[in-house]
mmCIF file of C-alpha atoms and ligand atoms in Angstrom:
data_model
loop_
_atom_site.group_PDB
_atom_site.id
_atom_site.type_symbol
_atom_site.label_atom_id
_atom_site.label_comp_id
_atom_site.label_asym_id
_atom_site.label_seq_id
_atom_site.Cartn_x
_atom_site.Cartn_y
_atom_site.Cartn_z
ATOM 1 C CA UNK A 59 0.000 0.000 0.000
ATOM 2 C CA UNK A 60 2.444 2.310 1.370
ATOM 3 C CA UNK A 61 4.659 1.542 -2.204
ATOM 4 C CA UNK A 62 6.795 4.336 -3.861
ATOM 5 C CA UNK A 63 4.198 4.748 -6.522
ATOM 6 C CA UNK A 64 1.891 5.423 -3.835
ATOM 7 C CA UNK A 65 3.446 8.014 -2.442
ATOM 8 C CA UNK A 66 4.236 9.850 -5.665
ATOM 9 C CA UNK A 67 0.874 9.692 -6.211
ATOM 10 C CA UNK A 68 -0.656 10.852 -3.256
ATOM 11 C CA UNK A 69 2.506 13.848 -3.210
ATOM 12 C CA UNK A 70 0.944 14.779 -6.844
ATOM 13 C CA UNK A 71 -2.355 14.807 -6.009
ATOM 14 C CA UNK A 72 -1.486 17.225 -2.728
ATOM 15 C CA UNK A 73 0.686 19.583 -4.948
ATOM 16 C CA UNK A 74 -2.128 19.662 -7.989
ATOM 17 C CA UNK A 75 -4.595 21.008 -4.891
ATOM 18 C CA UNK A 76 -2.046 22.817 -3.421
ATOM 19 C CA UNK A 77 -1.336 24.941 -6.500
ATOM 20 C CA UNK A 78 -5.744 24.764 -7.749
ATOM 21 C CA UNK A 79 -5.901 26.024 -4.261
ATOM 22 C CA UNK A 80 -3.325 28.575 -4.443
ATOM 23 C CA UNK A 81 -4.485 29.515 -8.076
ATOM 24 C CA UNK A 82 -8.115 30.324 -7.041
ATOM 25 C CA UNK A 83 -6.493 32.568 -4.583
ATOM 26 C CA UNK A 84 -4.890 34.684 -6.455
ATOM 27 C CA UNK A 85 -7.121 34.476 -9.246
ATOM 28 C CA UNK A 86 -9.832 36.188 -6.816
ATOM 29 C CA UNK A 87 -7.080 38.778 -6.096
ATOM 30 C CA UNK A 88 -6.718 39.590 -9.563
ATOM 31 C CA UNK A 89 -3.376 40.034 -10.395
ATOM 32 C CA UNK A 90 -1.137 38.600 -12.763
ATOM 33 C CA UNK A 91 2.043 39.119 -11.089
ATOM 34 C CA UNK A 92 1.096 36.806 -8.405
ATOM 35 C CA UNK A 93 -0.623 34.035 -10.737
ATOM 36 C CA UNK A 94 3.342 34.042 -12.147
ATOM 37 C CA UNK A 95 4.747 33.971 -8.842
ATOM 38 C CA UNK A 96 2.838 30.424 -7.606
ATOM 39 C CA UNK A 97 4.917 29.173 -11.121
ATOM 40 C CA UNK A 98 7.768 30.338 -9.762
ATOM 41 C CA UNK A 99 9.063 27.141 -8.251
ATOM 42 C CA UNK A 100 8.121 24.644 -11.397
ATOM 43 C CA UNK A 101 10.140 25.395 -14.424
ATOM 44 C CA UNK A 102 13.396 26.270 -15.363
ATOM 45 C CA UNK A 103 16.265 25.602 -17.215
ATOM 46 C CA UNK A 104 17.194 21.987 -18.842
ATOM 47 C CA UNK A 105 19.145 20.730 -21.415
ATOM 48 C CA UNK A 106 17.659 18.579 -24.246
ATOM 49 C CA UNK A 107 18.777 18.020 -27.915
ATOM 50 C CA UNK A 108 16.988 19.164 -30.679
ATOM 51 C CA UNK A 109 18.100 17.342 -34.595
ATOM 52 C CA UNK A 110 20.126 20.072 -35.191
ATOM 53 C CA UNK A 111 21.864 20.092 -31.954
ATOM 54 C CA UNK A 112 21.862 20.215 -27.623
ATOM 55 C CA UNK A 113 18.951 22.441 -26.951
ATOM 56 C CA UNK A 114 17.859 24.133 -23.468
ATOM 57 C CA UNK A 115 15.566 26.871 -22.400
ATOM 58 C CA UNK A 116 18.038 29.666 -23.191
ATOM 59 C CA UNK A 117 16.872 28.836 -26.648
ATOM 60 C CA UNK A 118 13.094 28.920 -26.268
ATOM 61 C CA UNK A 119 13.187 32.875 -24.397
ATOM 62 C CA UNK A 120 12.073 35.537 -26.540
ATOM 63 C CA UNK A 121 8.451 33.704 -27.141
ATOM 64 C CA UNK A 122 6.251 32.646 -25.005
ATOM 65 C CA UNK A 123 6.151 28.599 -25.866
ATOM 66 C CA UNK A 124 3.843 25.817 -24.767
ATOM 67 C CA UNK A 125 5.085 22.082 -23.402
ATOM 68 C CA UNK A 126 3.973 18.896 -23.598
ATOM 69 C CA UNK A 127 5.553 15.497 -22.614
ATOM 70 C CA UNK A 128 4.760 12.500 -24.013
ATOM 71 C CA UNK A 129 6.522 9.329 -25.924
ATOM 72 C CA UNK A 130 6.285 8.730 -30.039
ATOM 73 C CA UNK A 131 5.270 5.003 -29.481
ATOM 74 C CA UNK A 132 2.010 6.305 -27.950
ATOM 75 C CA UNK A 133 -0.942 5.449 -30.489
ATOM 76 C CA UNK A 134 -3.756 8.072 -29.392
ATOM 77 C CA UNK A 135 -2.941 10.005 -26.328
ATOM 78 C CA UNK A 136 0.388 11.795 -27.599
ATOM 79 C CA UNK A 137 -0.985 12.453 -31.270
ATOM 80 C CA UNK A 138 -3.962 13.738 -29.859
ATOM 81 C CA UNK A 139 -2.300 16.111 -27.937
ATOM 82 C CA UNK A 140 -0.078 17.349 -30.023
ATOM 83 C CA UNK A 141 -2.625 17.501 -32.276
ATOM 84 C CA UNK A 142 -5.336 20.026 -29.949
ATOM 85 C CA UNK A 143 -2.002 21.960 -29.152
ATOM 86 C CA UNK A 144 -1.748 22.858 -32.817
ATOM 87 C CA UNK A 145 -5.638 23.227 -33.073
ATOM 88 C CA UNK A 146 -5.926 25.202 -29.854
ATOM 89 C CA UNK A 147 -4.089 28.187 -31.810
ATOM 90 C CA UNK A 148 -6.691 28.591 -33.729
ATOM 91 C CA UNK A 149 -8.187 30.719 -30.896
ATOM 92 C CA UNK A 150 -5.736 33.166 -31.513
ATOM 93 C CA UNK A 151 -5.205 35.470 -34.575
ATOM 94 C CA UNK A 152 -3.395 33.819 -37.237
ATOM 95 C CA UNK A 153 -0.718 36.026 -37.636
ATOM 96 C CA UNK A 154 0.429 35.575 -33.756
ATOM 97 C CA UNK A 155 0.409 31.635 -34.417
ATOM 98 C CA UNK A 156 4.152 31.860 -35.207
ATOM 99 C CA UNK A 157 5.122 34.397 -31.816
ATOM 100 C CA UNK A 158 3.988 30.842 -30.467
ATOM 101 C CA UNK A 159 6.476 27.784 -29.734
ATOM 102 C CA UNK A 160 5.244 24.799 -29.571
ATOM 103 C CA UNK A 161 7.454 22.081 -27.970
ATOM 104 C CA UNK A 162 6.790 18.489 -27.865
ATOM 105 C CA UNK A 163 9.338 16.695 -24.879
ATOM 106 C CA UNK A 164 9.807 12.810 -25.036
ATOM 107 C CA UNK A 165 10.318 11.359 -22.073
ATOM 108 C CA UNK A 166 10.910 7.509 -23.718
ATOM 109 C CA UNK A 167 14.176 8.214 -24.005
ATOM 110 C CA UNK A 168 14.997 4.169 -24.206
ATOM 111 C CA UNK A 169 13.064 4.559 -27.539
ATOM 112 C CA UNK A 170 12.877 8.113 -28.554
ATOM 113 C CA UNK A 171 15.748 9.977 -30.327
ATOM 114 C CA UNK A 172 16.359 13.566 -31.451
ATOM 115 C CA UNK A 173 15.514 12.211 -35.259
ATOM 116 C CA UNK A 174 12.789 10.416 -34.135
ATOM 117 C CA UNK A 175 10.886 12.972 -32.574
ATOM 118 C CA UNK A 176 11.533 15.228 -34.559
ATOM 119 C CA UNK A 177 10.096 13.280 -37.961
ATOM 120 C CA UNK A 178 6.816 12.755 -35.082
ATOM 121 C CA UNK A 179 6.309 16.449 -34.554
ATOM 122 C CA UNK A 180 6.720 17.478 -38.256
ATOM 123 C CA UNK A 181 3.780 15.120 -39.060
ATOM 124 C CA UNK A 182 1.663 17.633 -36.916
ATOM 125 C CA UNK A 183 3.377 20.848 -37.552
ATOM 126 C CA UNK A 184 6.020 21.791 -39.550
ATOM 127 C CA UNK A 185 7.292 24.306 -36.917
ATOM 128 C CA UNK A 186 6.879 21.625 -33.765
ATOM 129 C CA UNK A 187 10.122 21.839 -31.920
ATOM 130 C CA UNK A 188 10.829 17.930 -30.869
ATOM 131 C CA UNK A 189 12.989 17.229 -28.479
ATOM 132 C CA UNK A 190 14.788 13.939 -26.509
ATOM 133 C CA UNK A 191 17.076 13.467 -24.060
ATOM 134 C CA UNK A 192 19.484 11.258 -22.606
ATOM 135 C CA UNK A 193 17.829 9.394 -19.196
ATOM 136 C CA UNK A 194 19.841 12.129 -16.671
ATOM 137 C CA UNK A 195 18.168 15.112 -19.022
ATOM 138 C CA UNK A 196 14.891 13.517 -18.906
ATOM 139 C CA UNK A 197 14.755 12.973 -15.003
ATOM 140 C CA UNK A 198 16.043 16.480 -14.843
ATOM 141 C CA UNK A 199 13.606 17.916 -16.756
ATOM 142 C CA UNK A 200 10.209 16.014 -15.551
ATOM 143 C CA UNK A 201 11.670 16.789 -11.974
ATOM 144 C CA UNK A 202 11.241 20.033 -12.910
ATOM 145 C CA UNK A 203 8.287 20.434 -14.756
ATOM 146 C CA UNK A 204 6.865 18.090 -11.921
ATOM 147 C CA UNK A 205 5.382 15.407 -14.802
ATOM 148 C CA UNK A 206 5.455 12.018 -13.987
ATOM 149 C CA UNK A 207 6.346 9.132 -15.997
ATOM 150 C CA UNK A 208 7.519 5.864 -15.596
ATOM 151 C CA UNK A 209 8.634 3.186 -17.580
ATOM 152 C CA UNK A 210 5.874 0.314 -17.023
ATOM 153 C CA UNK A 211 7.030 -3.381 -18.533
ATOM 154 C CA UNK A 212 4.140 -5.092 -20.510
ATOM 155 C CA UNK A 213 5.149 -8.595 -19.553
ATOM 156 C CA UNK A 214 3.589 -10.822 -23.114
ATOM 157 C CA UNK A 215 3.439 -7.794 -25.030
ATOM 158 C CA UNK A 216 6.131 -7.200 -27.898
ATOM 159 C CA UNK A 217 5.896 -3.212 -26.790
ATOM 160 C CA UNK A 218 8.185 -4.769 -24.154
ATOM 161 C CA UNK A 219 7.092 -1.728 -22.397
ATOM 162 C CA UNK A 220 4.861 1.643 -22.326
ATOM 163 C CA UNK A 221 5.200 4.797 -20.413
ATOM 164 C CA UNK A 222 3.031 6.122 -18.045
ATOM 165 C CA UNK A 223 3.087 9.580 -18.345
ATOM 166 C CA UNK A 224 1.457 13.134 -17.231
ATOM 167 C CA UNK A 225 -0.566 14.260 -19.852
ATOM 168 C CA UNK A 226 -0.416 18.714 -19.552
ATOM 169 C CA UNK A 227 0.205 21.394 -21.481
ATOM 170 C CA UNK A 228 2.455 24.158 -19.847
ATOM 171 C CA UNK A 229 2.605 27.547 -20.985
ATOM 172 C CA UNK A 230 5.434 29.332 -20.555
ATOM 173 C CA UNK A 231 5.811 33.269 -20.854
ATOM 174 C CA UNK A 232 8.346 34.844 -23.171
ATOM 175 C CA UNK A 233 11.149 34.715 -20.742
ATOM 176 C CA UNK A 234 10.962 31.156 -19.952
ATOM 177 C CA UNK A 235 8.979 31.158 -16.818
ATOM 178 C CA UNK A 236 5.890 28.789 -16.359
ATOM 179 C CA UNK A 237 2.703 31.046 -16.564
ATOM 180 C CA UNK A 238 0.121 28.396 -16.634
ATOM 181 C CA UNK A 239 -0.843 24.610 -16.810
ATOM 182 C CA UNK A 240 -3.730 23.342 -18.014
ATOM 183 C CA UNK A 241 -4.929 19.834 -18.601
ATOM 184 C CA UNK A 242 -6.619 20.232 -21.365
ATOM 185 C CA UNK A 243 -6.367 23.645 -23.914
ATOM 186 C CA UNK A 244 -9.163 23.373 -26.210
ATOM 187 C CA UNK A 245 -11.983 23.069 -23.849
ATOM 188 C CA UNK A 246 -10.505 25.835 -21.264
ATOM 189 C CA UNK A 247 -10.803 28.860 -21.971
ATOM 190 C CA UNK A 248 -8.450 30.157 -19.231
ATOM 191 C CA UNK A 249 -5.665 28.582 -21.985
ATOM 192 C CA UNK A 250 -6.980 31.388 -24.341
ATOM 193 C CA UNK A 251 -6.825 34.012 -22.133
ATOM 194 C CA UNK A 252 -3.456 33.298 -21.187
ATOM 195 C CA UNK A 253 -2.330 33.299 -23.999
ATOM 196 C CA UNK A 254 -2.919 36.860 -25.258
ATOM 197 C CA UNK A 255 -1.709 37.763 -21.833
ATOM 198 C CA UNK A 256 1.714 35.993 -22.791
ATOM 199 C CA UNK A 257 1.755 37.590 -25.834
ATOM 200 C CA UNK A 258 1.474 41.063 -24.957
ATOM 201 C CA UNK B 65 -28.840 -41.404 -41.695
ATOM 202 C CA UNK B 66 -25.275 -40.647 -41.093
ATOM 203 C CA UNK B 67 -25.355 -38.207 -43.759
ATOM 204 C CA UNK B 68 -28.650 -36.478 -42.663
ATOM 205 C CA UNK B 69 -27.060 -35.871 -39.215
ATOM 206 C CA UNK B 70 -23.664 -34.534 -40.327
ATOM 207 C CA UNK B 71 -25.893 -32.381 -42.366
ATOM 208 C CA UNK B 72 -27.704 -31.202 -40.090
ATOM 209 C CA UNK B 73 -24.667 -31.083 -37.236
ATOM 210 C CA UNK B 74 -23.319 -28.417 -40.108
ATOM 211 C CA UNK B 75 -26.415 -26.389 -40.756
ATOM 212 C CA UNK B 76 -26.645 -26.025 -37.285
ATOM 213 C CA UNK B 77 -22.779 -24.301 -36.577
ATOM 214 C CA UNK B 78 -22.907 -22.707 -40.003
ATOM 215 C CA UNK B 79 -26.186 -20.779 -38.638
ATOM 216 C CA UNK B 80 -24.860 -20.308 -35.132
ATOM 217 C CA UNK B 81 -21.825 -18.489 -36.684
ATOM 218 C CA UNK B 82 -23.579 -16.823 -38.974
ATOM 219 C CA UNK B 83 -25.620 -15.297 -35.841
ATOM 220 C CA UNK B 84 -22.225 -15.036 -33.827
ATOM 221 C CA UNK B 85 -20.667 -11.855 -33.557
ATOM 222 C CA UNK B 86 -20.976 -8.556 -35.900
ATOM 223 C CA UNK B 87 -18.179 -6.166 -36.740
ATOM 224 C CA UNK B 88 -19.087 -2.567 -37.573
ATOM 225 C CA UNK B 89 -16.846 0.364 -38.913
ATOM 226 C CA UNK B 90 -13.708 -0.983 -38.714
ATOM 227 C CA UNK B 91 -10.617 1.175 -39.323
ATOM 228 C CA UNK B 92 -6.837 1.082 -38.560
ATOM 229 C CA UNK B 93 -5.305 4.453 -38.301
ATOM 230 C CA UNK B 94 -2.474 5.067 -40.591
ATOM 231 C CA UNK B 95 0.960 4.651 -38.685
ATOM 232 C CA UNK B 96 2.460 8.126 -38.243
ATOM 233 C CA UNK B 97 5.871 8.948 -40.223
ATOM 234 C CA UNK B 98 8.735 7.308 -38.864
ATOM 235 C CA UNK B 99 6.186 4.666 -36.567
ATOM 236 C CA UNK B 100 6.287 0.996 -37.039
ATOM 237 C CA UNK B 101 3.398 0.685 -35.044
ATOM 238 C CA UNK B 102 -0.186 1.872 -34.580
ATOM 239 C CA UNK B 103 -3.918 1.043 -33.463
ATOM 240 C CA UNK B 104 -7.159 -0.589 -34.891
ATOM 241 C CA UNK B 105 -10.707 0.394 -34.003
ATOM 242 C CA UNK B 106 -13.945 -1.046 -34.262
ATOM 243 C CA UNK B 107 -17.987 -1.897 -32.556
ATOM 244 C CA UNK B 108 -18.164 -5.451 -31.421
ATOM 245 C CA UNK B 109 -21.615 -6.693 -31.659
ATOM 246 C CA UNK B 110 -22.704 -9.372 -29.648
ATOM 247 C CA UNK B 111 -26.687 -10.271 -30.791
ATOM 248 C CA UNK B 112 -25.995 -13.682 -29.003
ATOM 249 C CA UNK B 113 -27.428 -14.948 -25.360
ATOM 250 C CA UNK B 114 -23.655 -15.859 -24.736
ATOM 251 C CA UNK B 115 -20.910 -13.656 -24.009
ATOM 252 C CA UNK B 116 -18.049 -13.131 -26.769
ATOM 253 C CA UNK B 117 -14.820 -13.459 -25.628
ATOM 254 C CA UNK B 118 -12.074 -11.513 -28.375
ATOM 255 C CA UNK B 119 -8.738 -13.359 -27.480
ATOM 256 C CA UNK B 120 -6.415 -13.213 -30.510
ATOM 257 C CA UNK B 121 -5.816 -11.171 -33.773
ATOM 258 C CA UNK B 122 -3.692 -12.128 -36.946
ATOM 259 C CA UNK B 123 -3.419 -10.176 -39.906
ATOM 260 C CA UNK B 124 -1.231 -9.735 -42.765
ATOM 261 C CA UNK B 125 0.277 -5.809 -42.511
ATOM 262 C CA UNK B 126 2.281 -6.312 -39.062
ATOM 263 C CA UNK B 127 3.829 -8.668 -37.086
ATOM 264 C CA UNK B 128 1.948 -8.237 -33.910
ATOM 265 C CA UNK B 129 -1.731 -7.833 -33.161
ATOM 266 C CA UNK B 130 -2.679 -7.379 -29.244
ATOM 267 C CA UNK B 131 -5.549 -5.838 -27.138
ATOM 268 C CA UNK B 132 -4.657 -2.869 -25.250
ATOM 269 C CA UNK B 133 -6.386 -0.326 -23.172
ATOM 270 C CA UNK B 134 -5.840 3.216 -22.154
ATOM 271 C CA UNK B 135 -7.031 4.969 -18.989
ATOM 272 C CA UNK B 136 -6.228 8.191 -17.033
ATOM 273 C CA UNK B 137 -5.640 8.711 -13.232
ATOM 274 C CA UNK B 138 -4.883 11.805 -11.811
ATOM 275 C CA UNK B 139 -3.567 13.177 -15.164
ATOM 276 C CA UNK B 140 -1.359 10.274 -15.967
ATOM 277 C CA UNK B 141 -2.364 8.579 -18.771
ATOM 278 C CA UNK B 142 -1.704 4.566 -18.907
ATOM 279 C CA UNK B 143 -1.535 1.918 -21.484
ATOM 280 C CA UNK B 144 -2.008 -1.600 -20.616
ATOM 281 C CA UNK B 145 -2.290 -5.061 -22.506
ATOM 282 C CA UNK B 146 -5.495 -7.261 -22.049
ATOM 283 C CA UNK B 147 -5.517 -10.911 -22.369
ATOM 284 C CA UNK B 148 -8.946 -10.761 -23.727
ATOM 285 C CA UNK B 149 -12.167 -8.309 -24.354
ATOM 286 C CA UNK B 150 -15.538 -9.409 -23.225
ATOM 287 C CA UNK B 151 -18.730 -8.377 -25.345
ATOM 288 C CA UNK B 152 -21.982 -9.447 -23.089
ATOM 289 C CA UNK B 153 -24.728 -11.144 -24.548
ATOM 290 C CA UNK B 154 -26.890 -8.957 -26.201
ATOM 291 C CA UNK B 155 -24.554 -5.660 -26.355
ATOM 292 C CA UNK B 156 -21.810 -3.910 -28.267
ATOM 293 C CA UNK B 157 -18.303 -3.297 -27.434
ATOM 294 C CA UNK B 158 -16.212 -0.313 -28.977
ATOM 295 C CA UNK B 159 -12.709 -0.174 -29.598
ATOM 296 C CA UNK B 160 -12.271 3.259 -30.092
ATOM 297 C CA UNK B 161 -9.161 6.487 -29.700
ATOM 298 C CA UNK B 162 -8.298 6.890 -25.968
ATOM 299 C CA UNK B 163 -10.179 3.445 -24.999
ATOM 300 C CA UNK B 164 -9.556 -0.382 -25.581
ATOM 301 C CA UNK B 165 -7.480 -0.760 -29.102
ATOM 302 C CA UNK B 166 -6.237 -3.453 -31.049
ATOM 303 C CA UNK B 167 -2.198 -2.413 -30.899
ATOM 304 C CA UNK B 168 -0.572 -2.707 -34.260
ATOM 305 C CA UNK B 169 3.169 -3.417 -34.203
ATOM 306 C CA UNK B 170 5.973 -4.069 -36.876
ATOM 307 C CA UNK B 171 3.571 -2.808 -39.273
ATOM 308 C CA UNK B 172 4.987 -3.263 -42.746
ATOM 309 C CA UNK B 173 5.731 -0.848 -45.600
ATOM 310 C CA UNK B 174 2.998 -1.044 -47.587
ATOM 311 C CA UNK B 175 0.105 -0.267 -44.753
ATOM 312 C CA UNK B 176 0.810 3.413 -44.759
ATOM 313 C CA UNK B 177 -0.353 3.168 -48.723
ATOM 314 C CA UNK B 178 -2.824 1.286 -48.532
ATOM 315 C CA UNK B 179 -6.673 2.258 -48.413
ATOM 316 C CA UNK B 180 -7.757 -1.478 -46.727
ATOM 317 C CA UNK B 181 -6.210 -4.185 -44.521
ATOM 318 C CA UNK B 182 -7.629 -7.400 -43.281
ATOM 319 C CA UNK B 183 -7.271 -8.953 -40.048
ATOM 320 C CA UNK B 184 -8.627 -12.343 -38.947
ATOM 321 C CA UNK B 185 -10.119 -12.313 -34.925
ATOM 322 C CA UNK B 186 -10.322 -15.209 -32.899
ATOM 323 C CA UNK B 187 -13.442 -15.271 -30.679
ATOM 324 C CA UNK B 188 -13.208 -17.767 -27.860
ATOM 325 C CA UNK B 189 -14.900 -21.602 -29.275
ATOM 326 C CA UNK B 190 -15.732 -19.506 -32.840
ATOM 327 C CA UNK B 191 -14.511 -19.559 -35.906
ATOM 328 C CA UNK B 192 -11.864 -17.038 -37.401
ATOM 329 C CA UNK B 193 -13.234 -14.313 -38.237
ATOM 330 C CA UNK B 194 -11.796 -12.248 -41.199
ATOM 331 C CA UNK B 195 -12.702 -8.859 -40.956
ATOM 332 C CA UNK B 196 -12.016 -5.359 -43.375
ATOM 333 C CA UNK B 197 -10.337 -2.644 -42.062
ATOM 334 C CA UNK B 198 -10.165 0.989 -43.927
ATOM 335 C CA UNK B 199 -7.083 2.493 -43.427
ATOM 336 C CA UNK B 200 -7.472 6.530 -42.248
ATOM 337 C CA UNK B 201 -5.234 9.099 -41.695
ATOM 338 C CA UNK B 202 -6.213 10.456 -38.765
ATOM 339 C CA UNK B 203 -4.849 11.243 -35.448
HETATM 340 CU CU1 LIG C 457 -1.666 0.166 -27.166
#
């Protein structure tokens, strides 16, 4: 009962109210300044590789971007996403679509290369920026960003294995601070809003 | 006499399987750039008083054919293999994006230009049965 999973669990569950809590808060204050501030302590800088080369957050400041993690051997969940992160731009005037990153992290990085992911993301964008990492950038990263994954074996399967992983979108401002998560970004329209006040 | 029985011994299966199981919009989604792998969708109907039990899949675009499912807790999302998929009597199952999936893996060259596949399921004490599948490009 008391297993490591269990506890990661039950810590996730305690931050994701913890910060709902803490967002409601200063939502009802009203200021943006302090919606940025509960961010504050997820984030921050990591080091990935992109196909042309090492990558980190350095390179994603100057534009506000948006995050998600996921794996490239994922049949629905991951294309799915990727895909309502492409068509949850829509929302926004065309010709701000490119002051927009979009950044697709895998976290398989048993499976997933630079190459790899980056022939996944240009299936569903030609601008997706794709990026892997070795297993200390990964755990780095995810520790981080404070998404969970975990490599599950799939004893009779010839997957060999999957990987159980946070599915969220996080949107971060132009200077490479985490303004916002959000589970889901077509449905919410706090995602929207957001995201004109990133691009300001 | 002996013919009369065996006669009617294979009237009799030939109607039950006839009756057995019926597969509705079937698809297989087109494997991604770069993916060797990818999923199969479809409604299960069971108009039978017995329950259908799926428990294998062959076919002839990819190497391996198994039943997976997805499901979500507390934002994680999870995969997992199934030995089998139970359709009631009397009710439909769907395999469907996000849900319960046939997994596609080692998928050949030519799937991702082709408009149809086949795939043969193996319901528990039935016959094979070979089933169409229209290959989509979706997501
Ligand atoms: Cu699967």
């Amino acid at each position: 009962m008391k297993s490591p999973i269990f506890k990661t669990v039950l810590l996730a569950i305690l931050f994701g109210a913890t910060l709902a809590g803490v967002k409601t808060y200063y939502q009802y204050q009203g200021s943006k300044s302090e919606t940025a501030k509960l961010y504050q302590n997820i984030g921050g800088d990591f080091s990935l590789t992109h196909i042309d080369g090492p990558f980190d957050l350095q390179r994603l400041k100057g534009k506000p971007s948006v995050l998600y993690f996921g794996f490239a051997s994922c049949p629905d969940i991951c294309p799915l996403s990727l895909n309502k992160l492409v068509k949850a731009f829509d929302a926004i005037e065309p010709e701000l679509h490119k002051r927009v990153q979009k950044v697709f992290i895998s976290v398989d990085y048993k499976r997933d290369d630079a190459k790899k992911v980056h022939e996944y993301g240009k299936y569903f964008a030609t601008d997706f920026i794709s990026l892997a990492g070795t297993e200390e950038q990964i755990k780095d990263i995810t520790k981080k960003y404070a998404v969970h994954f975990e490599f599950v074996p799939l004893e009779n399967s010839a997957m060999k294995y999957t990987v159980d992983h946070t599915s969220r979108f996080f949107l971060l401002d132009k200077y490479g601070q985490v303004f916002n998560s959000y589970s889901d970004i077509i449905y919410d329209g706090q995602f929207k809003l957001d995201l004109i006040e990133v691009l300001k | 006499m002996k013919v009369i029985s065996l006669f009617l011994l294979f009237s009799l299966f030939s109607g039950l399987d006839l009756q057995a199981q019926v597969i509705e919009d079937a698809w297989i989604k087109k494997p991604l750039p770069g993916l060797k792998m990818t999923a199969a969708y479809m409604l299960i109907v069971n108009p039978t008083d017995k329950e259908l039990v799926l428990e294998k899949i062959t076919g002839p675009d990819a190497l391996y054919y198994e039943i997976h499912t997805h499901k979500s807790e507390n934002g994680i999302m999870k995969m997992r293999q199934l030995k089998s998929i139970k359709i009631a009597p009397k009710s439909k199952h769907e395999l469907k994006p996000m849900g319960d999936h046939i997994m596609v893996m080692q998928t050949n060259n030519e799937l991702p230009n082709k408009l149809k596949t086949t795939m043969t399921l193996y319901f528990k004490g039935q016959k094979p049965k070979e089933i169409n599948l229209e290959v989509k490009k979706s997501l």
